[in-house]
mmCIF file of C-alpha atoms in Angstrom:
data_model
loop_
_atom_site.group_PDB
_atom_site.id
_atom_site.type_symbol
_atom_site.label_atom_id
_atom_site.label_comp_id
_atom_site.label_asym_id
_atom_site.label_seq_id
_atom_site.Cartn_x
_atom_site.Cartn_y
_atom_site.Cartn_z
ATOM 1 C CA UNK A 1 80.354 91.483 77.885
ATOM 2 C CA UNK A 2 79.780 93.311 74.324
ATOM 3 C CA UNK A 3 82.869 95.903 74.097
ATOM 4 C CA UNK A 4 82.374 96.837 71.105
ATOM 5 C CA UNK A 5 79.323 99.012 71.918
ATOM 6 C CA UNK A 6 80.896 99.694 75.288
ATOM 7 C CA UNK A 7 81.230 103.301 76.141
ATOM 8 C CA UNK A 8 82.974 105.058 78.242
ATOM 9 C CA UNK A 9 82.042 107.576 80.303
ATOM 10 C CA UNK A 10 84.299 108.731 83.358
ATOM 11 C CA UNK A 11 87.208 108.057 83.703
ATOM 12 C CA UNK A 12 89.301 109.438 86.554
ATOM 13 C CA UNK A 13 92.554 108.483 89.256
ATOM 14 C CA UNK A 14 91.909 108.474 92.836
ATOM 15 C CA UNK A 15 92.344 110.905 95.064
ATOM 16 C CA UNK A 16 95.843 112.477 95.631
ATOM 17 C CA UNK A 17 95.928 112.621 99.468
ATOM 18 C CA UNK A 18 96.782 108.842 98.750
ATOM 19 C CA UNK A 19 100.148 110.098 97.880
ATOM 20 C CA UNK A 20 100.653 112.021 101.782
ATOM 21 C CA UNK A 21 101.412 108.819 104.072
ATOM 22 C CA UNK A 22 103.684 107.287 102.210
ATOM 23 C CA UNK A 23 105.218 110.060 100.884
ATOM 24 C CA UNK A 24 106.004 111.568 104.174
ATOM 25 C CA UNK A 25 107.434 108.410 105.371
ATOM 26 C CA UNK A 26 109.602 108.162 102.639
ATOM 27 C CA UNK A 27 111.114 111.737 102.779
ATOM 28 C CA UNK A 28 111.374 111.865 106.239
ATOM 29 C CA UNK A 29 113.497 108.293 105.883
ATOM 30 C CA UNK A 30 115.482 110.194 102.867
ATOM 31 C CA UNK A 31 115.944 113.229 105.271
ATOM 32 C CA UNK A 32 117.678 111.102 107.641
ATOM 33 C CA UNK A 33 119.810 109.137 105.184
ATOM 34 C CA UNK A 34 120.753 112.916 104.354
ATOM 35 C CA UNK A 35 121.579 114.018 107.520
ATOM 36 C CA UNK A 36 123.742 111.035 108.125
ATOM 37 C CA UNK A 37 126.183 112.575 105.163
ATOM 38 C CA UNK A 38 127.587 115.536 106.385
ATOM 39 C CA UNK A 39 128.020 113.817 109.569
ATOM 40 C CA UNK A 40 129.952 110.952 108.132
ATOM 41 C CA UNK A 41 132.150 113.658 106.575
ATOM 42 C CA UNK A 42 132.894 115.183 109.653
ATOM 43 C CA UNK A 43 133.494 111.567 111.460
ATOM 44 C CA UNK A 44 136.097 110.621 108.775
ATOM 45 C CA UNK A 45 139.017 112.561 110.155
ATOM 46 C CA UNK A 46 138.821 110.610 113.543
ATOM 47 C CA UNK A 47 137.158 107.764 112.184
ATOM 48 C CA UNK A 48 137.365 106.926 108.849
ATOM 49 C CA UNK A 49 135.902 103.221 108.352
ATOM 50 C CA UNK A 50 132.957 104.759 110.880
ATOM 51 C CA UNK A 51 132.442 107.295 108.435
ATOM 52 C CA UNK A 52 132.776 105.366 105.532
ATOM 53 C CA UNK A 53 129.929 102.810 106.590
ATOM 54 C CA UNK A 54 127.909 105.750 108.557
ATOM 55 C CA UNK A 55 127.801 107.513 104.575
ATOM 56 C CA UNK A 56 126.908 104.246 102.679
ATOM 57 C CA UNK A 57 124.021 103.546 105.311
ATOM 58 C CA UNK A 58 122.712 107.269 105.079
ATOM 59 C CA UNK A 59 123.398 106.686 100.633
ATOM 60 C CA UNK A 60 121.852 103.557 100.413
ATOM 61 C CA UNK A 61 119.051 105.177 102.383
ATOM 62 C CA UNK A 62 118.587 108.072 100.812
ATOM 63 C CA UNK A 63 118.359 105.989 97.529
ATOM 64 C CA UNK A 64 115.923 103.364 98.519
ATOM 65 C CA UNK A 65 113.250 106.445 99.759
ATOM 66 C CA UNK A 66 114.194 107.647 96.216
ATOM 67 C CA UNK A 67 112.868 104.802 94.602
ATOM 68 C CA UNK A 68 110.081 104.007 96.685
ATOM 69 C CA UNK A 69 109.272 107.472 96.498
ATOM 70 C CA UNK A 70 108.807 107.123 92.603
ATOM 71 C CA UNK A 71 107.089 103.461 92.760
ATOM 72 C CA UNK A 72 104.767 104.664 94.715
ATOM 73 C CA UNK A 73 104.003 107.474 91.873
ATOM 74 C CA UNK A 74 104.022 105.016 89.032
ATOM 75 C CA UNK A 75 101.977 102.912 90.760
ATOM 76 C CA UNK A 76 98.992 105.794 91.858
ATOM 77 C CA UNK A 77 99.571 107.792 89.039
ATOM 78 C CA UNK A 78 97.514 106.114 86.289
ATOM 79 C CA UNK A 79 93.586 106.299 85.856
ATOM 80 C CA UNK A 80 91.940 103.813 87.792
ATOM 81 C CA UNK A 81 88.113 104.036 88.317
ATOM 82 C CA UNK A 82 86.618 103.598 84.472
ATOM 83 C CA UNK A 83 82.533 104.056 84.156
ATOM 84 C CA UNK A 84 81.190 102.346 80.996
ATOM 85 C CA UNK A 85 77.503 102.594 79.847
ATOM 86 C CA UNK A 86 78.054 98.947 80.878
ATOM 87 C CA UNK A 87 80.074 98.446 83.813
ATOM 88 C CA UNK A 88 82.006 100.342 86.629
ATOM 89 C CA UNK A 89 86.038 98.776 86.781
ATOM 90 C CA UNK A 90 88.253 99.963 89.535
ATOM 91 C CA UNK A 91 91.894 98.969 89.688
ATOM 92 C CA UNK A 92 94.157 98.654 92.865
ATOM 93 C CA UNK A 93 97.430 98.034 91.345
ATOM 94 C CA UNK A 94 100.808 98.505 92.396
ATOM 95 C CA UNK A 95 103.921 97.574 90.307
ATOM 96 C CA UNK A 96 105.593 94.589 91.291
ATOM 97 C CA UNK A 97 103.375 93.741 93.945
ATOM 98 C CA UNK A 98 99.189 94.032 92.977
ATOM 99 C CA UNK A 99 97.521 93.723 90.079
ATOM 100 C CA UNK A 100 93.429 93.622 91.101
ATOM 101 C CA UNK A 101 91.164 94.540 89.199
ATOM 102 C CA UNK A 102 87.578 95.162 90.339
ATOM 103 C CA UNK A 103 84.643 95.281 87.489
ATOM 104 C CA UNK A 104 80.796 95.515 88.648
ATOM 105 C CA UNK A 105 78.270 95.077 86.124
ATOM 106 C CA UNK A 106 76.267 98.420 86.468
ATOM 107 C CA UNK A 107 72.793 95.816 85.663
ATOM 108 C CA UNK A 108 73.911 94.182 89.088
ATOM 109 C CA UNK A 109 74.220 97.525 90.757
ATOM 110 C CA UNK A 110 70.841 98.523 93.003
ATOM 111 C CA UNK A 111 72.245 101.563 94.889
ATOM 112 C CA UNK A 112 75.369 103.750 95.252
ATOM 113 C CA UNK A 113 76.273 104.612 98.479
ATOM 114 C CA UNK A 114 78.627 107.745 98.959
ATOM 115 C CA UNK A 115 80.564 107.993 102.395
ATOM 116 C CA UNK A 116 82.340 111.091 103.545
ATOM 117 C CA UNK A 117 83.419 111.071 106.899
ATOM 118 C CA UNK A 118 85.384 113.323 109.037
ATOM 119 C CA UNK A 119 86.454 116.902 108.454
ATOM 120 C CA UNK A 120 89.847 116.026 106.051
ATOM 121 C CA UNK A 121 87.552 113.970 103.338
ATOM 122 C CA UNK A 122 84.693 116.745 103.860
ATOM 123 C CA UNK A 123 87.007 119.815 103.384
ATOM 124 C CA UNK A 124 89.469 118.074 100.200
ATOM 125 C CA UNK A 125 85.627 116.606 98.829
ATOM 126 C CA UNK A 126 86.678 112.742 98.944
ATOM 127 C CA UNK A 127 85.591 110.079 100.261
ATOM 128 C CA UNK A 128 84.531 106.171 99.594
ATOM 129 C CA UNK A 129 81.807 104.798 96.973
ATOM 130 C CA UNK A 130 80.263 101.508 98.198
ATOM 131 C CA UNK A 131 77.913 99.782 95.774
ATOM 132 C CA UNK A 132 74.475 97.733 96.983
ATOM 133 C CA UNK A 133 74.697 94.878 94.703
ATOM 134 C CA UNK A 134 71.665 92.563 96.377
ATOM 135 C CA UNK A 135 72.683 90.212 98.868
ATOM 136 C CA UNK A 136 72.486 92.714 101.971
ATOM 137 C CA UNK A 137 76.402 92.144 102.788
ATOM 138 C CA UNK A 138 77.812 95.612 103.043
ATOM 139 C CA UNK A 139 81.887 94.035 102.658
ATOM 140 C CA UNK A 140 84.393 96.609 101.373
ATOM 141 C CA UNK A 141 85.288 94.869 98.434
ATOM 142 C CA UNK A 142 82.243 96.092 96.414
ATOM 143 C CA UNK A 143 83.253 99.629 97.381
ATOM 144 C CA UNK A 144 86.379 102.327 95.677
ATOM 145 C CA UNK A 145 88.058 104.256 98.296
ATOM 146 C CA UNK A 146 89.198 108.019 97.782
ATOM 147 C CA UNK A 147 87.293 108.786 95.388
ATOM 148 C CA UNK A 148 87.415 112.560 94.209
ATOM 149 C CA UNK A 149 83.898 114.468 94.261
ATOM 150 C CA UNK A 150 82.356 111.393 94.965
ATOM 151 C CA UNK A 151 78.773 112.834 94.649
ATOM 152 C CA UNK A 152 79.790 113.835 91.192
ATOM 153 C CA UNK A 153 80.205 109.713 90.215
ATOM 154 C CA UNK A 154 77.003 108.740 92.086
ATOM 155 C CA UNK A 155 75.339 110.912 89.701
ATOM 156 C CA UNK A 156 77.149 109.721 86.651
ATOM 157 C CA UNK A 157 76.953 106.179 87.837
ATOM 158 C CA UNK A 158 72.646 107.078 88.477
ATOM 159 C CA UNK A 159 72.361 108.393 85.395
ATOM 160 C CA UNK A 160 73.683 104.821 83.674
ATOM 161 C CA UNK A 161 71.485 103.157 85.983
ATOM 162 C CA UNK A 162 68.244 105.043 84.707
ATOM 163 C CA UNK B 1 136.286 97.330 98.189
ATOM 164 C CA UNK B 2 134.510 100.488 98.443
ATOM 165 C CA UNK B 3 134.406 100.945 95.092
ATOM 166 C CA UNK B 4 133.051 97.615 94.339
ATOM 167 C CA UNK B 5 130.432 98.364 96.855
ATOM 168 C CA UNK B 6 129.759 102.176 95.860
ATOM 169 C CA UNK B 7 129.712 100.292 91.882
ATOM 170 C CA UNK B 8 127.367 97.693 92.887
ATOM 171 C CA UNK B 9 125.097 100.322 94.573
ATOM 172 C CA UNK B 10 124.919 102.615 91.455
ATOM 173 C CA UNK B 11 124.085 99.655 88.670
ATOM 174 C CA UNK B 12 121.765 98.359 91.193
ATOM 175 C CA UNK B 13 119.603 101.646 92.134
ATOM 176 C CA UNK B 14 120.423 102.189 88.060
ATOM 177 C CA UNK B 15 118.871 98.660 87.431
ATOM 178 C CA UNK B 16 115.815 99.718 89.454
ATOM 179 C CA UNK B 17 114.973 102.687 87.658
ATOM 180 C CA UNK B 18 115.216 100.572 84.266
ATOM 181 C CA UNK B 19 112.650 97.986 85.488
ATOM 182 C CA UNK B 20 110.474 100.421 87.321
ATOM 183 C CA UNK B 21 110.167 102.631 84.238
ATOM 184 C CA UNK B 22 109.756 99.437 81.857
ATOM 185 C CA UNK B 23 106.763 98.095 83.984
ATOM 186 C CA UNK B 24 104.797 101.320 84.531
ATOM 187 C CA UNK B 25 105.504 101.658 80.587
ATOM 188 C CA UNK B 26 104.072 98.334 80.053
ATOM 189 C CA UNK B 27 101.100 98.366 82.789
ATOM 190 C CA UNK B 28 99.877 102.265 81.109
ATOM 191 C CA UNK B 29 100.107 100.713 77.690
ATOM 192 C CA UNK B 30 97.693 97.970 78.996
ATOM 193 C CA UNK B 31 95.754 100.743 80.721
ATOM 194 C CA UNK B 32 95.689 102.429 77.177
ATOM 195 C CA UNK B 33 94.479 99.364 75.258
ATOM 196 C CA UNK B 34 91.227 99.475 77.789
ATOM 197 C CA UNK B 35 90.786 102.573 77.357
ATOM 198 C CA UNK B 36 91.109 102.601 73.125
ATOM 199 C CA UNK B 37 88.432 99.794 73.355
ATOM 200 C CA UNK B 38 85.940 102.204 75.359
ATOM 201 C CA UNK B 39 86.608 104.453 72.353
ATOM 202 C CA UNK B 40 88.800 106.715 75.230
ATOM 203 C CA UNK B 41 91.158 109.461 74.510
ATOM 204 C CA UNK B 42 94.293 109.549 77.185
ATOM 205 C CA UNK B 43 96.743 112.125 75.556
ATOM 206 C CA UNK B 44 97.132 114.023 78.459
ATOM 207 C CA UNK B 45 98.149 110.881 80.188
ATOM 208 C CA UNK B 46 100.657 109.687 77.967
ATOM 209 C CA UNK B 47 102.259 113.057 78.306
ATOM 210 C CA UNK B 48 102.573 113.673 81.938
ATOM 211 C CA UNK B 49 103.525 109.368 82.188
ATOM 212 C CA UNK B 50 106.768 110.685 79.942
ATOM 213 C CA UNK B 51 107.246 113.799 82.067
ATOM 214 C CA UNK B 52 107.459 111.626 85.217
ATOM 215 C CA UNK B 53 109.701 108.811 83.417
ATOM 216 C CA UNK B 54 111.794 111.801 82.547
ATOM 217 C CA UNK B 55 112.092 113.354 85.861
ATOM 218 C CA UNK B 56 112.751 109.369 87.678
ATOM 219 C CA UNK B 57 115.339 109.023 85.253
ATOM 220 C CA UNK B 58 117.662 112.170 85.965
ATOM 221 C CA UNK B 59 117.135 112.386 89.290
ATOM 222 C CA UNK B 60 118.287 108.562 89.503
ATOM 223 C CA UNK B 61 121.582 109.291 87.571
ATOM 224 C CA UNK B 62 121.492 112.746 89.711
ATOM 225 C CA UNK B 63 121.372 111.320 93.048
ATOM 226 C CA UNK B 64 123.477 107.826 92.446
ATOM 227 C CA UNK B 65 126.431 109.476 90.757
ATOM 228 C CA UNK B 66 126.450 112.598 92.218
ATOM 229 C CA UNK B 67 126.297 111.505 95.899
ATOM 230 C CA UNK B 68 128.653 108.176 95.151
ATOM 231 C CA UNK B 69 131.552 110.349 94.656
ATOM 232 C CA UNK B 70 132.413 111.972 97.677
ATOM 233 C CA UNK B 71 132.212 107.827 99.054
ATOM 234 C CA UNK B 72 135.013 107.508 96.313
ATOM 235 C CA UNK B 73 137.299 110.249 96.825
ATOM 236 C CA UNK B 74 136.628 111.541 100.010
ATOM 237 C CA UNK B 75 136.993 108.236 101.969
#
């Protein structure tokens, strides 16, 4: 591929409500390693190597969610979908553990499929972009989910296309 | 041998935010590259990637020093 008269375009990170899951998980897990604090400080009059290994369980908790908390955000935070005048890349990375990186020729692309389905992607405007690249297979690995405003990239990605 | 343990604990979860911070460092450096290439400007990137660095960082030394010591003097 020619980069040197490459382009870009758009360029754009996914949607945020990819942060929620996880994110609740972890604070609700940090919440309880929390909790278990005070109430190892209360224990340690009656029993003190209880409430010694009651506190480092809730600590070593509560720091674990801490860092997941933040590798998750490292890991979503950058910009990942990149439109070219040549190609479309999309990268699912996650530090320490994923490294893809998806890149479709936009000369290979035939259509551009947006999918928005139930009232949460509707109302926050997100959904998943699915590209017809020949073949008739309709496998998720051609496709970028949460994409934000994806009506707003099918036109961009049209517009290349024309 | 609490210490030891409350000491390994804080250069471990200390250790973690150093190679966390190097790696998203060097993957949105790479990230910058391919974008510098597509003739790209990421400014506003680079400064909210230093804001969040920032913000790891302190609440790191926040949380593992400030919630280590009542493990060393209290118990």
């Amino acid at each position: 591929m020619n980069t040197s008269q490459e382009l870009l375009i758009y360029a754009r990170s996914t949607h945020w409500v990819k942060y929620i899951q996880k994110t609740l998980v972890y604070l609700l897990i940090a919440c309880f390693g929390l909790a278990l604090m005070p109430i190892a400080l209360q224990l340690f009059s009656k029993a003190p190597v209880l409430a010694s290994a009651v506190y480092f369980i809730g600590f070593t908790l509560f720091l674990l969610c801490h860092h997941l908390l933040f590798h998750l955000y490292f890991s979503e935070q950058m910009i990942d979908i990149i439109v070219t005048n040549q190609r479309i890349i999309y990268f699912d990375d996650y530090l320490f553990t994923c490294d893809d990186e998806h890149e479709i020729p936009l000369h290979k692309i035939a259509a551009v499929e947006v999918q928005q389905h139930g009232i949460i992607q509707n109302m926050l405007n997100y959904g998943i972009l699915w590209f017809d690249t020949g073949g008739g297979s309709t496998d998720m690995k051609r496709s970028i989910p949460h994409v934000p405003q994806p009506d707003e990239l099918a036109k961009v990605i049209h517009a290349q296309l024309q | 041998m609490i210490d030891t343990i409350i000491l390994s604990i804080c250069i471990i979860s200390l250790g973690i935010c150093l190679l966390l911070s190097r790696e998203f460092v060097k993957v949105s450096e790479k990230r910058e590259e391919l974008f510098e290439v597509f003739h790209g400007n990421m400014r506003s990137t680079k400064r909210s990637k230093s804001i969040l660095i920032f913000v790891y960082v302190v609440l790191t030394l926040l949380f593992t020093i400030g919630l280590s010591i009542p493990l060393l003097y209290s118990f």
